[in-house]
Short mmCIF file of C-alpha atoms and ligand atoms in Angstrom, two decimals:
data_model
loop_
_atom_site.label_atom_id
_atom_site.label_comp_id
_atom_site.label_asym_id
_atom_site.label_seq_id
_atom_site.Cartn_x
_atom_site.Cartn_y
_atom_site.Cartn_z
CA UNK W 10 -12.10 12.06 -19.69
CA UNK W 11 -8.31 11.13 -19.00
CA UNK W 12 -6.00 13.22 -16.80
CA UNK W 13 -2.41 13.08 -17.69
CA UNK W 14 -0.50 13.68 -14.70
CA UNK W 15 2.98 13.67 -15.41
CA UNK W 16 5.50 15.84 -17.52
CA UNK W 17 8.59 13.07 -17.01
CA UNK W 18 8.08 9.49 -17.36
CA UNK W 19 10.65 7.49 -15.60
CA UNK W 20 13.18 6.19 -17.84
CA UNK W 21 12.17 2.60 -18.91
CA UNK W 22 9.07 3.16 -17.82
CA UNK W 23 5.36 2.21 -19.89
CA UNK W 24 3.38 4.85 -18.06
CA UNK W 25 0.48 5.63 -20.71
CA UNK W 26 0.45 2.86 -22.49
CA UNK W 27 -2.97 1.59 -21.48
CA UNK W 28 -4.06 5.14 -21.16
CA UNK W 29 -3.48 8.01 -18.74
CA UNK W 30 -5.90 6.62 -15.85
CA UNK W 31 -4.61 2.85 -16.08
CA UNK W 32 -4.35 1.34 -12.49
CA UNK W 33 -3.92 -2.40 -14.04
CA UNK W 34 -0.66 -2.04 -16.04
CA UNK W 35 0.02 -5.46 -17.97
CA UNK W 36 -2.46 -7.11 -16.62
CA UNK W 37 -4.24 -5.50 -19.56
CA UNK W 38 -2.33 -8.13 -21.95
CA UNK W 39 -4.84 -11.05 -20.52
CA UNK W 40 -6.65 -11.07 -23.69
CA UNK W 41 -9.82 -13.44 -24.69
CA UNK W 42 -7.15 -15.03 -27.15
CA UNK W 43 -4.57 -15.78 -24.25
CA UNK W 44 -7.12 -17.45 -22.09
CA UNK W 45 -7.82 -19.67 -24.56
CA UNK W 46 -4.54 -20.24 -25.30
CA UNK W 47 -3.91 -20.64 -21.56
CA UNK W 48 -6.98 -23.05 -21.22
CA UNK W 49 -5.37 -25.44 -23.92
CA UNK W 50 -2.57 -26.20 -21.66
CA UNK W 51 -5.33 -28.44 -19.58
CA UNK W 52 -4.51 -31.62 -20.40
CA UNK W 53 -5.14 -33.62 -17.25
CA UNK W 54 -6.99 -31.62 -14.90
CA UNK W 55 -5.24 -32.29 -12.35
CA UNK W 56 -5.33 -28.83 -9.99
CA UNK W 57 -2.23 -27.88 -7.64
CA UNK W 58 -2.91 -25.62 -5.32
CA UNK W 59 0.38 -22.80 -4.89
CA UNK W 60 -0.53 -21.16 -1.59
CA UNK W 61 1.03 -21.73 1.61
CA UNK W 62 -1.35 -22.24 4.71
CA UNK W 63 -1.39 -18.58 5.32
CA UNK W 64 -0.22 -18.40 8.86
CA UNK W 65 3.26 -19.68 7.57
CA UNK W 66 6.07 -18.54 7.74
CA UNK W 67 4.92 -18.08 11.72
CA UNK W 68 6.23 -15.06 13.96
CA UNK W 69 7.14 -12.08 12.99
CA UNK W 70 11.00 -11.98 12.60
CA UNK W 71 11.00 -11.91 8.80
CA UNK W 72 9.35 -8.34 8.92
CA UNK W 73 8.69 -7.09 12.08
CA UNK W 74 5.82 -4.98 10.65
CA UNK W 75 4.26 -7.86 9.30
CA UNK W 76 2.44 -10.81 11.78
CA UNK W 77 0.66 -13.46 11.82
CA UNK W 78 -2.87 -13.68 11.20
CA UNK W 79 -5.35 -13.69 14.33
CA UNK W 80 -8.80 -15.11 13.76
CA UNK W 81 -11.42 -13.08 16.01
CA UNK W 82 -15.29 -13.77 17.45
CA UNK W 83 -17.99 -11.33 17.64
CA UNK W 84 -20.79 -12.08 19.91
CA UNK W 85 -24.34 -12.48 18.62
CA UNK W 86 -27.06 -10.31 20.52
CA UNK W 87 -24.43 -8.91 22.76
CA UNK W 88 -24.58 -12.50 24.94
CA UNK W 89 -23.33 -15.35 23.54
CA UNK W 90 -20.47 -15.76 21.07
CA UNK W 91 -21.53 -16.45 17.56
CA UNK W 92 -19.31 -19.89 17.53
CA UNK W 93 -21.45 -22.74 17.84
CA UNK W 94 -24.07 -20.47 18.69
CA UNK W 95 -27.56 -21.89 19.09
CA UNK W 96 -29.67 -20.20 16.27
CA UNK W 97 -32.96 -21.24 18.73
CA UNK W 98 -33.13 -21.55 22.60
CA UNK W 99 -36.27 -23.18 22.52
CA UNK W 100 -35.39 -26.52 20.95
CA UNK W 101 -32.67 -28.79 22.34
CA UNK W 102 -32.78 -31.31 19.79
CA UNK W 103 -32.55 -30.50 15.32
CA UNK W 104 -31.91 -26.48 16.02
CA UNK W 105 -29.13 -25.04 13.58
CA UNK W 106 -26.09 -24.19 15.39
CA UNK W 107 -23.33 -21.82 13.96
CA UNK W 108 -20.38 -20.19 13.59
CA UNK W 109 -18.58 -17.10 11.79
CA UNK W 110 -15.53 -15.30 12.62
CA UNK W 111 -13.08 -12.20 11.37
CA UNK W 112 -9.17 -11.93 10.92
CA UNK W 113 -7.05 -9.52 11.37
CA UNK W 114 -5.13 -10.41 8.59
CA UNK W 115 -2.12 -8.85 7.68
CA UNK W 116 -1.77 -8.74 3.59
CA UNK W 117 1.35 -9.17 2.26
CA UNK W 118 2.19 -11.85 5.65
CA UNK W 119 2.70 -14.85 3.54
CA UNK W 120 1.55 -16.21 0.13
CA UNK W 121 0.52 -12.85 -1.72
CA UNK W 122 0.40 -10.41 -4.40
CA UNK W 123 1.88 -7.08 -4.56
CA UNK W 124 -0.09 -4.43 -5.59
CA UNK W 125 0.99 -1.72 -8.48
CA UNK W 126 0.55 0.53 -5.37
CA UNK W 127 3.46 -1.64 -3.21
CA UNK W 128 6.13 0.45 -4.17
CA UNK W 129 6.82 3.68 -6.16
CA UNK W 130 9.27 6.10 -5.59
CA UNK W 131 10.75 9.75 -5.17
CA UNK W 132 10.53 11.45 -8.81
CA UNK W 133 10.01 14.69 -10.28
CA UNK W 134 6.75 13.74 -12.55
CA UNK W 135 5.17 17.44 -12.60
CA UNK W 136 8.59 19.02 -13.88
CA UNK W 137 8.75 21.22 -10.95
CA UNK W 138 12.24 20.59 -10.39
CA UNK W 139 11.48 18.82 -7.49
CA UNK W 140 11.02 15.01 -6.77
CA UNK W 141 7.51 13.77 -5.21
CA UNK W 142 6.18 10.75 -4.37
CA UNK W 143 4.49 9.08 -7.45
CA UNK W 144 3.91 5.48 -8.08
CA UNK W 145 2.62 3.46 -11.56
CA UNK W 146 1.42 5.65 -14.62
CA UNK W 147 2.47 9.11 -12.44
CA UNK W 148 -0.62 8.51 -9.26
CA UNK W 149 0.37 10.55 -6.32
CA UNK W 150 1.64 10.02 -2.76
CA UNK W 151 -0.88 12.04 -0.16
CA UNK W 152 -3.22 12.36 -2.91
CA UNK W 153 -3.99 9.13 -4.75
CA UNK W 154 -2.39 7.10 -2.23
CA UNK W 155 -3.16 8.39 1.27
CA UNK W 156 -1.59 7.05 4.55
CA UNK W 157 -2.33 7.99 8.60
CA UNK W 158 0.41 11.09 7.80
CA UNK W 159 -0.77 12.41 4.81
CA UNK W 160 -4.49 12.83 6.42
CA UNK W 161 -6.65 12.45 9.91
CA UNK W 162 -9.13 9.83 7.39
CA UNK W 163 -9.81 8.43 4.23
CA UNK W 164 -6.69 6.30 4.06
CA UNK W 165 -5.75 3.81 1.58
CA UNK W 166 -4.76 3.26 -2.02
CA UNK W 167 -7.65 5.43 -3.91
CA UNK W 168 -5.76 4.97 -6.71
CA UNK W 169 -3.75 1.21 -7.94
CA UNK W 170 -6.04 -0.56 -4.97
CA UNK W 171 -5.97 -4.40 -5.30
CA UNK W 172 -9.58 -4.38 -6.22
CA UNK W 173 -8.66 -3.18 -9.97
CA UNK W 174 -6.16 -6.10 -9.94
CA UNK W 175 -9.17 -8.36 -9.04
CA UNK W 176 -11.47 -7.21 -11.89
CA UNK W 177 -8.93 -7.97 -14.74
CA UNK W 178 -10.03 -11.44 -14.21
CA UNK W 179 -6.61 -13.09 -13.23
CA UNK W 180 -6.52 -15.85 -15.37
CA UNK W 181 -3.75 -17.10 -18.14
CA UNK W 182 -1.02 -19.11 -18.86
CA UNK W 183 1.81 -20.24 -16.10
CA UNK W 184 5.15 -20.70 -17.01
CA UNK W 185 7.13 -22.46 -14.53
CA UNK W 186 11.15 -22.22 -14.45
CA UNK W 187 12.74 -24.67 -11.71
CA UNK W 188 15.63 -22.86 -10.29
CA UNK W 189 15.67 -25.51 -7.62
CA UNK W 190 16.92 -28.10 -10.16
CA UNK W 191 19.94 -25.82 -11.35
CA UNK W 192 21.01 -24.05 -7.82
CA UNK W 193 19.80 -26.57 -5.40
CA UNK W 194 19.07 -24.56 -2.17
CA UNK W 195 22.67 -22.29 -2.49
CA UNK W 196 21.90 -18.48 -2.41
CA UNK W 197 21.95 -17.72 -6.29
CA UNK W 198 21.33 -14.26 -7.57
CA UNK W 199 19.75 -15.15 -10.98
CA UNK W 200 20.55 -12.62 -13.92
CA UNK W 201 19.84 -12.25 -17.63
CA UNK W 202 21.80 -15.18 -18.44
CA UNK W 203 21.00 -17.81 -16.13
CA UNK W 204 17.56 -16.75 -16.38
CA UNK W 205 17.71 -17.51 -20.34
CA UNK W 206 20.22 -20.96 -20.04
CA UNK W 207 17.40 -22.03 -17.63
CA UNK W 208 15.05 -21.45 -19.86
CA UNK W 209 16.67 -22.99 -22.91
CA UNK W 210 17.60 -25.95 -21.04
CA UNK W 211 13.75 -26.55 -20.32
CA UNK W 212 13.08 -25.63 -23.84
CA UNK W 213 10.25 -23.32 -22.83
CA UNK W 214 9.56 -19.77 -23.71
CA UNK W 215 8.29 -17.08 -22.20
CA UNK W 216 6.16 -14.92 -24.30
CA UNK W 217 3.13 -11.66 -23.68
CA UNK W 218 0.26 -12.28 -21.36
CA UNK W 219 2.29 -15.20 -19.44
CA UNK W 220 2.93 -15.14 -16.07
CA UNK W 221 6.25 -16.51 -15.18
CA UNK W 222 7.18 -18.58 -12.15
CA UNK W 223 9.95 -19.23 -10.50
CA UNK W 224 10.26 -22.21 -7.99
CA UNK W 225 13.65 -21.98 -5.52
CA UNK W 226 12.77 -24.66 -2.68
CA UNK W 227 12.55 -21.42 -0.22
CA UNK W 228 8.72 -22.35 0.19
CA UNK W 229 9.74 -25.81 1.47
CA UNK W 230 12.37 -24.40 3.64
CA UNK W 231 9.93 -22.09 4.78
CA UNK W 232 7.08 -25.37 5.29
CA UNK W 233 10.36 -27.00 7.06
CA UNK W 234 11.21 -24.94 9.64
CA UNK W 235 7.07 -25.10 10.90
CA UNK W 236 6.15 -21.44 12.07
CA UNK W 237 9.77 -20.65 13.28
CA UNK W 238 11.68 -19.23 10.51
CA UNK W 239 15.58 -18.66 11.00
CA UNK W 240 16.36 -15.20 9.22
CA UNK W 241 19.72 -16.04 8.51
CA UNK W 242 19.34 -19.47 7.14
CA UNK W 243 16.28 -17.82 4.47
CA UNK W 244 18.26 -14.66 3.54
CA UNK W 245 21.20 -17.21 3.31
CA UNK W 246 20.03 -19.64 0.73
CA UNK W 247 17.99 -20.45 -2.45
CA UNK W 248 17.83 -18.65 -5.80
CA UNK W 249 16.10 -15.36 -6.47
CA UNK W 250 16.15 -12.58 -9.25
CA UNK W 251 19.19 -9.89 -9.54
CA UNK W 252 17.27 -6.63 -9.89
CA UNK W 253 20.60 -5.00 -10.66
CA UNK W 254 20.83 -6.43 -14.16
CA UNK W 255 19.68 -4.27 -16.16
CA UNK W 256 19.43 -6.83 -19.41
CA UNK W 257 17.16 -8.64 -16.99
CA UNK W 258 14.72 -6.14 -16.27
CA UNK W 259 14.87 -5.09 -20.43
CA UNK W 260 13.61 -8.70 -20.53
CA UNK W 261 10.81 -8.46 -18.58
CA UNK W 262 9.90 -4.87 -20.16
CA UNK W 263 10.31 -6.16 -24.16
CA UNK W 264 8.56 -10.16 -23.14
CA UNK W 265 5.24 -7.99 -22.31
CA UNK W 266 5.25 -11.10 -19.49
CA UNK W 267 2.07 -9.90 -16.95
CA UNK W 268 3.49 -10.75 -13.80
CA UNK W 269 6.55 -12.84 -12.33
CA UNK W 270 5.68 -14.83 -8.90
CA UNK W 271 7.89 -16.72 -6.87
CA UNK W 272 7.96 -19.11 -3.58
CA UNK W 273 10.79 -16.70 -2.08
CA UNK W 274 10.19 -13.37 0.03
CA UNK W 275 10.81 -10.78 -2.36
CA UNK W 276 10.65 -12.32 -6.35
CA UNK W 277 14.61 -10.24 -6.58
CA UNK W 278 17.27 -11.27 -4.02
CA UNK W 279 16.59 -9.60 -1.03
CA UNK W 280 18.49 -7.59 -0.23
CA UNK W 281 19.88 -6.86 -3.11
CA UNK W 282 23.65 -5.92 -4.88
CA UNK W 283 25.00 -2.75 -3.73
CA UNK W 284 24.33 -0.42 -6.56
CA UNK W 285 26.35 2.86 -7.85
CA UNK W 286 26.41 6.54 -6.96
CA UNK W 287 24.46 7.28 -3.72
CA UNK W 288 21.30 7.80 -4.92
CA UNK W 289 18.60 4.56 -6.15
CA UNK W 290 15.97 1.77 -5.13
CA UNK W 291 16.64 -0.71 -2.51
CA UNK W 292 14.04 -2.96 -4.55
CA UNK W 293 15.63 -2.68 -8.43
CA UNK W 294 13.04 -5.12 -9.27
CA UNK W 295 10.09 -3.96 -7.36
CA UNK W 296 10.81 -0.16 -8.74
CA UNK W 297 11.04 -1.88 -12.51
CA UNK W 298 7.98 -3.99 -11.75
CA UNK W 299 5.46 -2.06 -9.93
CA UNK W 300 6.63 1.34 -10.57
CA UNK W 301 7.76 1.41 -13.97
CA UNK W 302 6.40 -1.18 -16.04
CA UNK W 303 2.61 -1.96 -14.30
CA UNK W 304 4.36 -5.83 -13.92
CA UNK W 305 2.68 -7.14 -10.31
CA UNK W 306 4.45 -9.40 -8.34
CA UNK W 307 3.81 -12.13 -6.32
CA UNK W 308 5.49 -13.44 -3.35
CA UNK W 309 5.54 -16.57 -1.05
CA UNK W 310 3.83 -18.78 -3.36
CA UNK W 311 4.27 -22.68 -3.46
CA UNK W 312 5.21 -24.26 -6.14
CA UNK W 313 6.60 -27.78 -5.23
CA UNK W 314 4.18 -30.24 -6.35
CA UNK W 315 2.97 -28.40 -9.39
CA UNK W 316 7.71 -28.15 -10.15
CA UNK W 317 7.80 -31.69 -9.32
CA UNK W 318 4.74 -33.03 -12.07
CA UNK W 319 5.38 -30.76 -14.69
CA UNK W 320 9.41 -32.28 -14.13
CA UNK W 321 7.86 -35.87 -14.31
CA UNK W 322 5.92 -35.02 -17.46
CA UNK W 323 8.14 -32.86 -19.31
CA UNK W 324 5.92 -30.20 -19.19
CA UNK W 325 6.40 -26.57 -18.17
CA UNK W 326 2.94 -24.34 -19.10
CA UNK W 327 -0.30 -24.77 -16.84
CA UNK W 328 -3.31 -22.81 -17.07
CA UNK W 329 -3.18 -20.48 -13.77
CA UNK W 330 -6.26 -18.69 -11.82
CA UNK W 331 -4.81 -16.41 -9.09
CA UNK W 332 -7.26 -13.70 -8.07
CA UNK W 333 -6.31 -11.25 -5.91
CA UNK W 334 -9.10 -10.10 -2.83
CA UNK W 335 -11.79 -7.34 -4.45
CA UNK W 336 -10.73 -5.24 -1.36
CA UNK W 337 -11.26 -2.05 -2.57
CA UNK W 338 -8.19 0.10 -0.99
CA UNK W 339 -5.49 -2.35 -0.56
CA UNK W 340 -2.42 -2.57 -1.59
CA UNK W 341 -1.76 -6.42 -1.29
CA UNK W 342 -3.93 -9.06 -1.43
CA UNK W 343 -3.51 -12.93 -0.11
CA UNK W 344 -4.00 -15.11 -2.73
CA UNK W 345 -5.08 -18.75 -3.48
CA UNK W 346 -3.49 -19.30 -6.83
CA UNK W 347 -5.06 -22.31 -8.44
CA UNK W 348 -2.54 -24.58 -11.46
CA UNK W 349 -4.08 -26.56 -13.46
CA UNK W 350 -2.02 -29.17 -15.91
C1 LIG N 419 9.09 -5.32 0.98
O1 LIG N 419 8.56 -4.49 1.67
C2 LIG N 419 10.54 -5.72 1.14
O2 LIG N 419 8.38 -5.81 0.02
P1 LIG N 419 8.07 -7.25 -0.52
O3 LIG N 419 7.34 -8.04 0.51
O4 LIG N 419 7.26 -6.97 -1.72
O5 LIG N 419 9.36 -7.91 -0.87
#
């Protein structure tokens, strides 16, 4: 049985359209056809790999609330620790010897997806009169999504968790746009139109089920400056999406695209235009992606070997694999995104 849970939809919004309880959004697009139409763009089989190493950028002064991953030992037996840890004490010579570890691994630190549960926003769903917290297809704040305020235990994303990301089987066709080519490494904030002459001048569509990416050089600046990241010089340069256009995020809505990902910080230019009146998102994008239309996002990724082949070769559509964790609960998820041309 499905529970509707909303009396307003936000305007622009697809909330229902894959039924009342969806927690995938357009990840429900990834259809047997477009896999197979994704798996005919392997040509070569040559594989790119569009993660960073995943304790870049380094430190901490991006986002203060988000660090650097630290791996961690447990010992074995309560003795010795289980890292190169003698499996037998009796032999000196052909016993196994081991090792294992845990991370505390922040999720959304570098190369990463965000979840549908990443952002929502202040809205009056139940038609109280009153705005509450409500996130993709109407799920609740304190209810579906509970945080260390909300309740003394049983926190996390009940609801839009990463792990219902992970078993839509992340898997379809790339379509890579090189902003880098057009805007070099200048701060650019790309709208409706530059989006499209970009497109047009690689003579490459964008059409349902494809997951578009966007390479802007700010994943080599971030390989550049090696764990130290200046602030200024990132929020300072390369190109990103205007979230303020509104023709732009039509686009995205009427393309049925499944997902945008980028090798900058936020996918939208961060942070963003001023906007109107004294009330709206500080993430126009994020609010239109995650909230509104079910479109995930992903951040951080690396595109620069896969932008520089399919330049060399004329070729802009790869088959892409980009799984998120099955961590039931989570919000975002690291990712390993796999091209292949
Ligand atoms: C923020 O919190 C700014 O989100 P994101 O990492 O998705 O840009």
């Amino acid at each position: 049985m499905t529970t509707k849970r909303w009396v307003n939809k936000p305007e622009g919004s697809n909330w229902g359209r894959f039924g009342d309880d969806d927690q995938r959004g357009k990840m429900n697009l990834l259809t047997p056809e477009r896999r197979v139409a994704a798996a005919r763009e392997v040509k070569e089989g040559i594989a790119f790999t569009l993660s960073l190493p995943l304790d870049y950028p380094g430190g901490n002064s991006i986002f203060a609330h988000r660090k650097a991953p630290v791996l961690q030992y447990e010992k074995r037996g309560g003795a010795a620790y289980n890292f190169n840890f003698k499996l037998s004490h009796i032999c000196a010579e052909y016993c196994d010897i081991v090792c294992d570890d845990a991370v505390l691994l922040y999720l959304q630190y570098s190369t990463q997806w965000d979840g549908l549960s990443h952002v929502g926003q202040m809205f009056d769903a139940d038609g109280d009169g009153v705005p509450e917290k409500v996130y993709y297809n109407g799920w609740r704040g304190g209810v579906d999504l509970v945080g260390p305020e909300d309740a003394k235990e049983g926190f996390g994303a009940h609801k839009l968790g990463v792990e219902n990301f992970a078993t839509a089987g992340v898997q379809g066709r790339g379509v890579l746009v090189d902003l880098h080519r057009i805007y070099g490494r200048k701060k650019a904030f790309v709208g409706y139109d530059d989006l499209m002459r970009a497109l047009d001048a690689q003579k490459v569509g964008v059409e349902a089920g494809d997951f578009l990416c966007l390479y802007t050089g700010y994943g080599d600046l971030i390989m550049e400056m090696n764990k130290q990241p200046d602030v200024n010089v990132l929020h300072s340069s390369c190109a990103a999406l205007d979230g303020r256009d509104a023709r732009l995020l039509q686009w995205i809505s009427d393309t049925d695209l499944v997902a945008i990902c980028s090798d900058s910080l936020a996918v939208e230019v961060f942070p963003p235009r001023p906007a109107e009146g004294d009330s709206f998102p500080m993430l126009p994008l994020h609010n239109h992606c995650l909230f509104k239309q079910g479109v995930h996002l992903g951040e951080l990724w690396y595109f620069t070997e896969l932008a520089q082949w399919l330049g060399a070769h004329g070729r802009w559509r790869f088959q892409l694999t980009a799984p998120p964790l099955r961590l039931p609960g989570a919000v975002g998820s690291p990712a390993t995104p796999v091209a292949v041309v």
